[in-house]
XYZ file of C-alpha atoms in Angstrom:
309
model
C 156.839 -62.664 -11.264
C 158.272 -59.658 -9.391
C 162.394 -59.725 -10.001
C 164.410 -60.532 -7.138
C 166.075 -57.597 -5.666
C 169.298 -57.281 -4.584
C 168.802 -56.730 -0.658
C 167.188 -59.621 -0.279
C 169.662 -61.974 -2.157
C 171.749 -60.640 0.119
C 169.668 -61.116 3.228
C 169.224 -64.856 1.522
C 172.967 -65.149 1.653
C 173.725 -64.103 5.063
C 171.020 -66.274 6.702
C 172.490 -69.241 4.440
C 176.076 -68.356 5.698
C 174.908 -67.948 9.583
C 172.924 -71.389 9.748
C 176.393 -72.904 7.869
C 178.746 -71.223 10.525
C 176.515 -72.765 13.214
C 176.616 -75.905 11.366
C 180.515 -75.675 11.478
C 180.693 -74.635 15.480
C 178.516 -77.748 16.249
C 180.469 -80.245 14.665
C 183.573 -79.071 15.803
C 182.410 -78.802 19.558
C 181.038 -82.611 19.001
C 184.507 -83.576 17.584
C 186.110 -81.151 19.805
C 186.826 -81.315 23.941
C 183.166 -83.185 24.966
C 184.244 -86.128 22.395
C 187.827 -86.358 24.150
C 187.146 -86.590 27.341
C 184.537 -89.020 26.604
C 187.048 -91.107 24.974
C 189.339 -91.010 28.672
C 189.705 -94.473 29.955
C 189.231 -94.576 33.367
C 192.092 -95.730 35.801
C 191.652 -96.127 39.300
C 194.701 -95.352 41.883
C 194.278 -97.791 44.363
C 196.028 -96.707 47.626
C 196.761 -98.707 50.767
C 197.820 -96.587 53.835
C 201.438 -97.891 54.672
C 203.381 -95.238 56.262
C 205.014 -93.406 55.234
C 204.880 -94.182 51.309
C 200.588 -93.287 51.978
C 199.356 -92.651 54.975
C 195.782 -90.943 55.746
C 195.248 -87.759 56.822
C 191.992 -85.546 57.233
C 190.351 -88.034 54.913
C 192.611 -87.955 52.245
C 196.161 -90.274 51.512
C 199.146 -88.673 51.680
C 202.950 -89.385 51.348
C 205.838 -89.841 48.872
C 204.235 -92.701 46.933
C 201.152 -90.704 46.158
C 203.570 -87.722 45.177
C 205.121 -90.169 42.680
C 201.661 -91.298 41.483
C 200.648 -87.970 40.725
C 203.692 -87.512 38.657
C 203.175 -90.104 36.521
C 199.391 -89.447 36.413
C 200.256 -85.679 35.344
C 201.911 -87.490 32.257
C 199.648 -89.627 31.291
C 196.732 -86.995 30.154
C 195.297 -89.627 27.442
C 193.503 -91.383 31.204
C 191.032 -89.994 33.710
C 192.677 -90.720 37.141
C 190.965 -91.496 40.142
C 192.215 -92.501 43.338
C 190.461 -95.065 46.106
C 191.558 -95.948 49.473
C 191.816 -99.729 49.367
C 192.766 -102.111 52.752
C 196.047 -104.066 51.995
C 194.028 -107.144 52.542
C 191.690 -106.735 49.905
C 193.920 -105.175 47.396
C 194.634 -107.710 45.028
C 190.772 -109.059 45.042
C 190.278 -105.367 44.216
C 192.503 -104.694 41.751
C 191.686 -107.957 39.901
C 188.028 -106.930 39.785
C 186.008 -105.083 37.030
C 187.632 -101.912 35.255
C 191.702 -100.997 35.498
C 193.369 -100.606 38.311
C 197.095 -99.357 39.175
C 198.904 -99.855 42.500
C 202.497 -98.413 43.064
C 205.048 -100.527 45.488
C 203.771 -104.215 44.560
C 206.509 -106.029 43.129
C 206.121 -109.133 40.726
C 206.792 -112.582 41.120
C 205.575 -115.161 38.429
C 202.428 -115.826 40.061
C 201.299 -112.188 39.911
C 202.503 -111.730 36.214
C 199.402 -113.737 35.416
C 196.886 -111.529 36.708
C 198.571 -108.220 36.404
C 200.679 -106.207 34.123
C 203.917 -104.432 35.821
C 205.989 -101.614 35.066
C 209.829 -101.615 35.446
C 211.547 -100.600 38.424
C 210.408 -97.193 38.932
C 211.441 -96.493 42.359
C 215.101 -97.944 43.708
C 215.040 -97.710 47.239
C 216.780 -98.615 50.566
C 216.516 -102.083 52.012
C 215.831 -102.630 55.486
C 218.340 -101.444 57.995
C 219.477 -102.005 61.295
C 218.356 -99.192 63.133
C 220.031 -98.425 66.415
C 221.104 -95.492 68.940
C 224.652 -93.320 67.948
C 225.543 -94.266 71.605
C 225.761 -97.925 70.175
C 228.039 -97.382 67.844
C 231.229 -98.738 69.339
C 229.110 -102.052 70.029
C 228.061 -101.867 66.632
C 231.784 -101.652 65.239
C 233.184 -104.779 66.022
C 230.502 -106.350 63.587
C 231.374 -104.457 60.765
C 232.754 -105.689 57.475
C 235.649 -103.974 55.582
C 232.851 -102.614 53.515
C 231.153 -100.964 56.840
C 228.223 -103.054 56.615
C 226.560 -105.056 59.627
C 227.198 -108.652 60.017
C 223.762 -109.589 61.214
C 224.152 -113.072 62.164
C 227.366 -112.326 63.766
C 225.986 -109.664 65.716
C 223.162 -111.905 66.657
C 225.100 -115.152 67.960
C 227.226 -112.632 69.844
C 224.220 -112.257 72.217
C 225.066 -109.367 73.681
C 222.879 -106.908 72.101
C 218.953 -107.370 72.235
C 216.837 -106.930 69.215
C 213.132 -106.150 68.675
C 211.243 -107.565 65.448
C 208.015 -107.773 64.068
C 206.183 -111.217 64.287
C 205.480 -112.604 61.120
C 206.631 -109.712 59.130
C 208.993 -110.746 55.991
C 212.070 -108.706 56.033
C 213.534 -110.149 52.816
C 215.171 -113.539 51.787
C 218.472 -112.578 53.126
C 217.435 -111.711 56.437
C 214.914 -114.046 56.990
C 217.411 -117.173 56.411
C 219.450 -115.023 59.192
C 216.162 -115.197 61.460
C 215.333 -118.371 60.678
C 218.767 -119.613 61.759
C 218.574 -117.904 65.324
C 215.100 -117.858 65.759
C 215.680 -119.251 69.756
C 218.365 -116.878 70.683
C 217.765 -115.578 73.829
C 218.289 -111.928 72.131
C 215.509 -111.717 69.850
C 212.044 -110.821 70.813
C 209.449 -110.579 68.319
C 206.362 -108.077 69.154
C 203.114 -107.694 66.843
C 203.160 -104.138 66.730
C 207.085 -102.447 66.082
C 205.567 -98.879 66.183
C 207.151 -98.082 69.103
C 210.447 -99.853 69.008
C 212.460 -96.547 68.503
C 211.154 -95.424 72.046
C 212.408 -98.156 74.004
C 215.768 -97.735 71.561
C 216.096 -94.384 73.136
C 215.086 -95.484 76.836
C 217.919 -98.123 77.033
C 215.554 -100.735 77.093
C 216.593 -101.964 73.536
C 219.681 -102.305 71.278
C 218.550 -102.514 67.787
C 215.730 -103.443 65.303
C 215.281 -103.570 61.583
C 212.892 -101.024 59.417
C 213.135 -99.526 56.164
C 215.076 -96.625 56.432
C 212.098 -94.249 55.362
C 209.540 -96.191 58.113
C 212.301 -95.530 60.696
C 212.692 -91.686 59.777
C 208.545 -91.881 59.730
C 208.416 -93.084 63.001
C 211.237 -90.455 64.143
C 209.535 -87.780 63.174
C 206.106 -88.267 64.868
C 206.871 -89.549 67.687
C 210.904 -88.292 68.382
C 211.387 -85.506 66.571
C 214.321 -84.482 69.085
C 216.152 -87.693 69.174
C 218.962 -88.888 66.396
C 219.245 -92.709 65.447
C 221.530 -94.487 63.343
C 220.933 -96.594 60.253
C 223.378 -99.392 58.919
C 223.355 -101.443 55.883
C 222.902 -105.026 56.281
C 225.771 -107.197 54.409
C 224.427 -109.666 52.235
C 221.111 -107.318 51.225
C 221.547 -105.522 47.752
C 222.169 -101.779 48.240
C 218.688 -100.836 46.390
C 215.626 -102.623 45.826
C 212.674 -102.274 43.679
C 209.203 -100.972 43.019
C 207.388 -101.095 40.290
C 204.003 -100.002 39.006
C 201.036 -102.889 38.211
C 198.002 -102.632 36.746
C 194.528 -104.558 35.760
C 195.446 -107.256 33.024
C 193.168 -105.099 30.746
C 194.203 -103.210 27.402
C 194.182 -100.188 29.250
C 196.465 -101.549 31.903
C 198.358 -102.701 29.408
C 199.159 -99.296 27.678
C 199.707 -97.630 31.080
C 202.534 -99.859 31.929
C 204.019 -99.008 28.475
C 203.738 -95.438 29.023
C 205.292 -95.580 32.433
C 208.104 -97.587 30.929
C 208.243 -95.072 28.409
C 208.409 -92.199 30.746
C 210.935 -93.745 33.110
C 213.211 -94.285 29.903
C 212.379 -90.687 28.609
C 213.885 -89.606 32.488
C 216.856 -91.414 33.269
C 217.723 -88.908 36.236
C 214.428 -90.259 37.936
C 213.225 -86.675 39.514
C 209.857 -88.444 41.321
C 212.602 -90.089 43.206
C 213.416 -87.134 45.291
C 210.005 -87.415 47.178
C 211.158 -90.299 48.256
C 214.633 -89.039 49.473
C 212.884 -86.187 51.329
C 211.498 -88.837 53.619
C 214.830 -90.309 54.389
C 217.164 -88.779 57.496
C 219.896 -86.732 56.562
C 222.157 -89.999 56.811
C 220.216 -91.643 54.714
C 219.682 -89.215 52.087
C 223.401 -89.174 51.483
C 223.546 -92.858 51.417
C 220.782 -93.039 48.803
C 222.209 -90.529 46.879
C 225.412 -92.340 46.403
C 223.761 -95.650 45.614
C 221.131 -94.067 43.423
C 224.064 -92.577 41.086
C 225.502 -95.683 41.104
C 222.501 -97.529 39.713
C 221.526 -95.030 37.288
C 225.105 -95.416 35.381
C 224.188 -99.330 35.363
C 220.517 -99.842 35.743
C 219.189 -102.581 37.012
C 222.326 -104.172 38.485
C 222.100 -103.592 41.969
C 218.574 -104.423 42.123
C 216.830 -107.292 43.308
C 213.478 -108.223 43.854
C 212.729 -108.375 47.281
C 208.985 -108.997 48.109
C 206.745 -106.447 50.005
C 208.803 -105.714 52.818
């Protein structure tokens, strides 16, 4: 038998090393990024057009609510995030269907807790306020309490200022109770669409209405950018109300809510609230920052569970 030369041994060794190296590379690739990507659990963010938090623009949904959920999604890299536009009437049915859905802004009730996981309050925001013209300030002042808050019921029963409200809308427990007691007051009008109330105030055909401050500022910016309106806190309302993130009652939904709660705890300055603050008027931005600082010093002390205003 012919002896094996050194050159042949080296060639065999190099070939064996190449095969081994290729095998290692394939193993690393198989156990690396593609496999990691495949293990990401999918979650769909349900986006409902509710200006200015979420509104359709050029086929997409934009707004401060989308910016906030993007902030959280960017810090949840273990999930595959998708967005889907879902009309409000189909929201609950969709997020309780197959898969894992999450939605920002849906506050918890005992009934909802049975089929959804809810985070802690992620966005303390200003409650429904009285919106009027600055020219009405002298007429408004007699109805202010010592804290500078509107006594809404006293103003309504006075009967000299005309207000318009959207029919079938809940303005929160405190205000709804006042409106029920004064439902037949001739100074109150209930109208199906409230998108044009600011125009009526600007024209002097209406004295006041009720909006969420961000909502009022959205209508001002889009319809009457040259006008200024006053926003007044209503006595009896908490100064901030909560907004939570709700997720499907799945293992993945539970894990996402837990991760969001950790992010809220680890970021007590709540940097995502700047998206909401930018949607407010200058007057309300000042009010919001004051109330938010009070809340951050004592979380939860000034929040009420006001549902779906």
